[in-house]
Amino acid sequence: MSGRDLIALPKAIAAAFKRQQEACRAMGSPFTALICGAVAEDGLPRGRVYDRISCWPGLANNRGDALPLRLTGALHRLVLDHADPDLASVYPPHRPDRKKLLDAVRAAIIRHAGFIDTYLDQPPQTNEVGRAALLWPALLWLAARHPARFELLELGASAGLNQNLARYHADYGVWQAGDPASPVRIACEWRSSCPPRERDAAFTVTATSGCDIDPVSILTSEDRKRLKSYLWPDQPARLQRLDAALAVAASHPPKVERCGAADWLAARLPGTSASAHRVIFHTVMWQYMPDIEKARAEALIRRHGRSASAGSPLSWLRFEADDAMPGGGIHVTTWSGGADDGISTCLGRGDFHGRWIDWCG
């Protein structure tokens, strides 16, 4: 397909694909970076997909839309469904030249315009299991200071796979955490000078639950392929890790209610808990929430935090994008009957897929 067959995208849309290209390159996916970069620079074939993407509403002000990942997810799903042999022939583990790859991608966009248009309706749901490696040391940090019988409450849980984090194994090189017999193996580079002081602490997860506005069921192969489609196809370790986490979830099903974060907290927090320590947690979801929802959810957390006690604390653990680089920040706020606003601590920074952690807790 020649450049004459492509139409350039509006500047704001092209810029979003350019940003995603840079993010994919930085996070170890040159394959996905190449596709996003080509869309940014050359545009898309004329037709239904171009019409939909070029008129995407509000993109310039909403990084949470993840439009480029919606498109790359749709293309990956075609490969997982064996719906396009020509496209599959240029996807990993194959290594075609740039022209052959992009020609196949653009031809697939034309052939499967209706399917892709529909797939664009769905926000990406990766349920990145690697982020469990960023939560483990934070939970050990809490366990060393407060009651260590945790009830985990997850916001933006997707399929809820990280509710099973106590059943995973994380290898930081200089120390390890979790179940050494687990099929879910997470390799996370520990960038601090020494292991955490709290590595010998222990905690028990007595209950887990979560919410999501569009939870992903994992009961059928179609559901599981949706999750897999948003992983980058040239990162086999992530794909294998997801398969292992799904196998664990088959025996230990996560609990995820279809509900917004604020409404769910309003219903959940007033109830009693059999655990000594409630931990509200979320990973890379806050940016997807409208500002009014964020404000309401935070107000609910803080209001209930003010009624916590030393014997029954409330903690708010989050790993989210912020204004610093690289990666995202790992923050925790705990209410235990002292300061009304809780005690907040930055525990470090981590990679968005859990590849490394820079601990300062």
PDB file of N, CA and C in Angstrom, residues 4 14 28 52 60 87 122 144 177 215 229-230 265 271 288 290-291 311 315 357:
ATOM      1  N   ARG A   4       0.127   7.181  -1.014  1.00  0.00           N
ATOM      2  CA  ARG A   4      -1.012   7.883  -1.614  1.00  0.00           C
ATOM      3  C   ARG A   4      -2.337   7.301  -1.140  1.00  0.00           C
ATOM      4  N   ALA A  14      -2.646  12.289  15.870  1.00  0.00           N
ATOM      5  CA  ALA A  14      -1.302  11.815  15.529  1.00  0.00           C
ATOM      6  C   ALA A  14      -0.359  11.936  16.721  1.00  0.00           C
ATOM      7  N   GLY A  28       9.877  -1.481  26.146  1.00  0.00           N
ATOM      8  CA  GLY A  28      10.345  -2.738  25.597  1.00  0.00           C
ATOM      9  C   GLY A  28       9.479  -3.392  24.558  1.00  0.00           C
ATOM     10  N   ARG A  52     -13.568   6.887  12.135  1.00  0.00           N
ATOM     11  CA  ARG A  52     -13.818   6.786  13.575  1.00  0.00           C
ATOM     12  C   ARG A  52     -12.685   7.411  14.379  1.00  0.00           C
ATOM     13  N   ALA A  60      -7.424  15.155  23.100  1.00  0.00           N
ATOM     14  CA  ALA A  60      -6.319  16.001  23.536  1.00  0.00           C
ATOM     15  C   ALA A  60      -6.316  16.213  25.043  1.00  0.00           C
ATOM     16  N   LEU A  87      -2.126 -11.163   8.393  1.00  0.00           N
ATOM     17  CA  LEU A  87      -1.682 -10.358   9.530  1.00  0.00           C
ATOM     18  C   LEU A  87      -0.881 -11.220  10.504  1.00  0.00           C
ATOM     19  N   GLN A 122     -14.182  -0.358  23.353  1.00  0.00           N
ATOM     20  CA  GLN A 122     -13.773  -0.877  24.648  1.00  0.00           C
ATOM     21  C   GLN A 122     -12.464  -0.253  25.108  1.00  0.00           C
ATOM     22  N   ALA A 144       4.743  -4.483  58.719  1.00  0.00           N
ATOM     23  CA  ALA A 144       5.753  -4.254  59.749  1.00  0.00           C
ATOM     24  C   ALA A 144       5.353  -3.150  60.715  1.00  0.00           C
ATOM     25  N   ALA A 177       9.827 -12.761  47.160  1.00  0.00           N
ATOM     26  CA  ALA A 177       8.590 -12.664  47.946  1.00  0.00           C
ATOM     27  C   ALA A 177       7.533 -13.561  47.330  1.00  0.00           C
ATOM     28  N   PRO A 215     -15.944  -4.672  34.223  1.00  0.00           N
ATOM     29  CA  PRO A 215     -15.105  -5.802  34.613  1.00  0.00           C
ATOM     30  C   PRO A 215     -14.985  -6.825  33.491  1.00  0.00           C
ATOM     31  N   SER A 229      -5.380  -9.590  24.279  1.00  0.00           N
ATOM     32  CA  SER A 229      -5.226  -8.749  23.092  1.00  0.00           C
ATOM     33  C   SER A 229      -4.547  -7.421  23.395  1.00  0.00           C
ATOM     34  N   TYR A 230      -4.686  -6.938  24.627  1.00  0.00           N
ATOM     35  CA  TYR A 230      -4.108  -5.638  24.961  1.00  0.00           C
ATOM     36  C   TYR A 230      -2.655  -5.743  25.433  1.00  0.00           C
ATOM     37  N   LEU A 265     -17.251   2.182  47.000  1.00  0.00           N
ATOM     38  CA  LEU A 265     -16.704   2.530  48.319  1.00  0.00           C
ATOM     39  C   LEU A 265     -17.809   2.974  49.269  1.00  0.00           C
ATOM     40  N   GLY A 271     -19.562  -1.115  55.949  1.00  0.00           N
ATOM     41  CA  GLY A 271     -19.767  -2.459  56.475  1.00  0.00           C
ATOM     42  C   GLY A 271     -18.645  -2.898  57.397  1.00  0.00           C
ATOM     43  N   TYR A 288      -8.071   7.173  34.510  1.00  0.00           N
ATOM     44  CA  TYR A 288      -9.237   6.865  33.679  1.00  0.00           C
ATOM     45  C   TYR A 288     -10.527   7.423  34.274  1.00  0.00           C
ATOM     46  N   PRO A 290     -13.177  10.260  35.783  1.00  0.00           N
ATOM     47  CA  PRO A 290     -13.485  11.694  35.709  1.00  0.00           C
ATOM     48  C   PRO A 290     -13.102  12.378  37.026  1.00  0.00           C
ATOM     49  N   ASP A 291     -12.777  13.655  36.945  1.00  0.00           N
ATOM     50  CA  ASP A 291     -12.324  14.388  38.132  1.00  0.00           C
ATOM     51  C   ASP A 291     -13.355  14.344  39.254  1.00  0.00           C
ATOM     52  N   GLY A 311      -5.968  -0.406  66.230  1.00  0.00           N
ATOM     53  CA  GLY A 311      -6.278  -1.824  66.124  1.00  0.00           C
ATOM     54  C   GLY A 311      -6.999  -2.198  64.858  1.00  0.00           C
ATOM     55  N   SER A 315      -5.809   1.695  55.125  1.00  0.00           N
ATOM     56  CA  SER A 315      -4.714   2.163  54.278  1.00  0.00           C
ATOM     57  C   SER A 315      -5.189   2.314  52.847  1.00  0.00           C
ATOM     58  N   ILE A 357      11.656  -1.753  40.211  1.00  0.00           N
ATOM     59  CA  ILE A 357      11.159  -0.939  41.317  1.00  0.00           C
ATOM     60  C   ILE A 357      12.354  -0.220  41.942  1.00  0.00           C
TER      61      ILE A 357
END
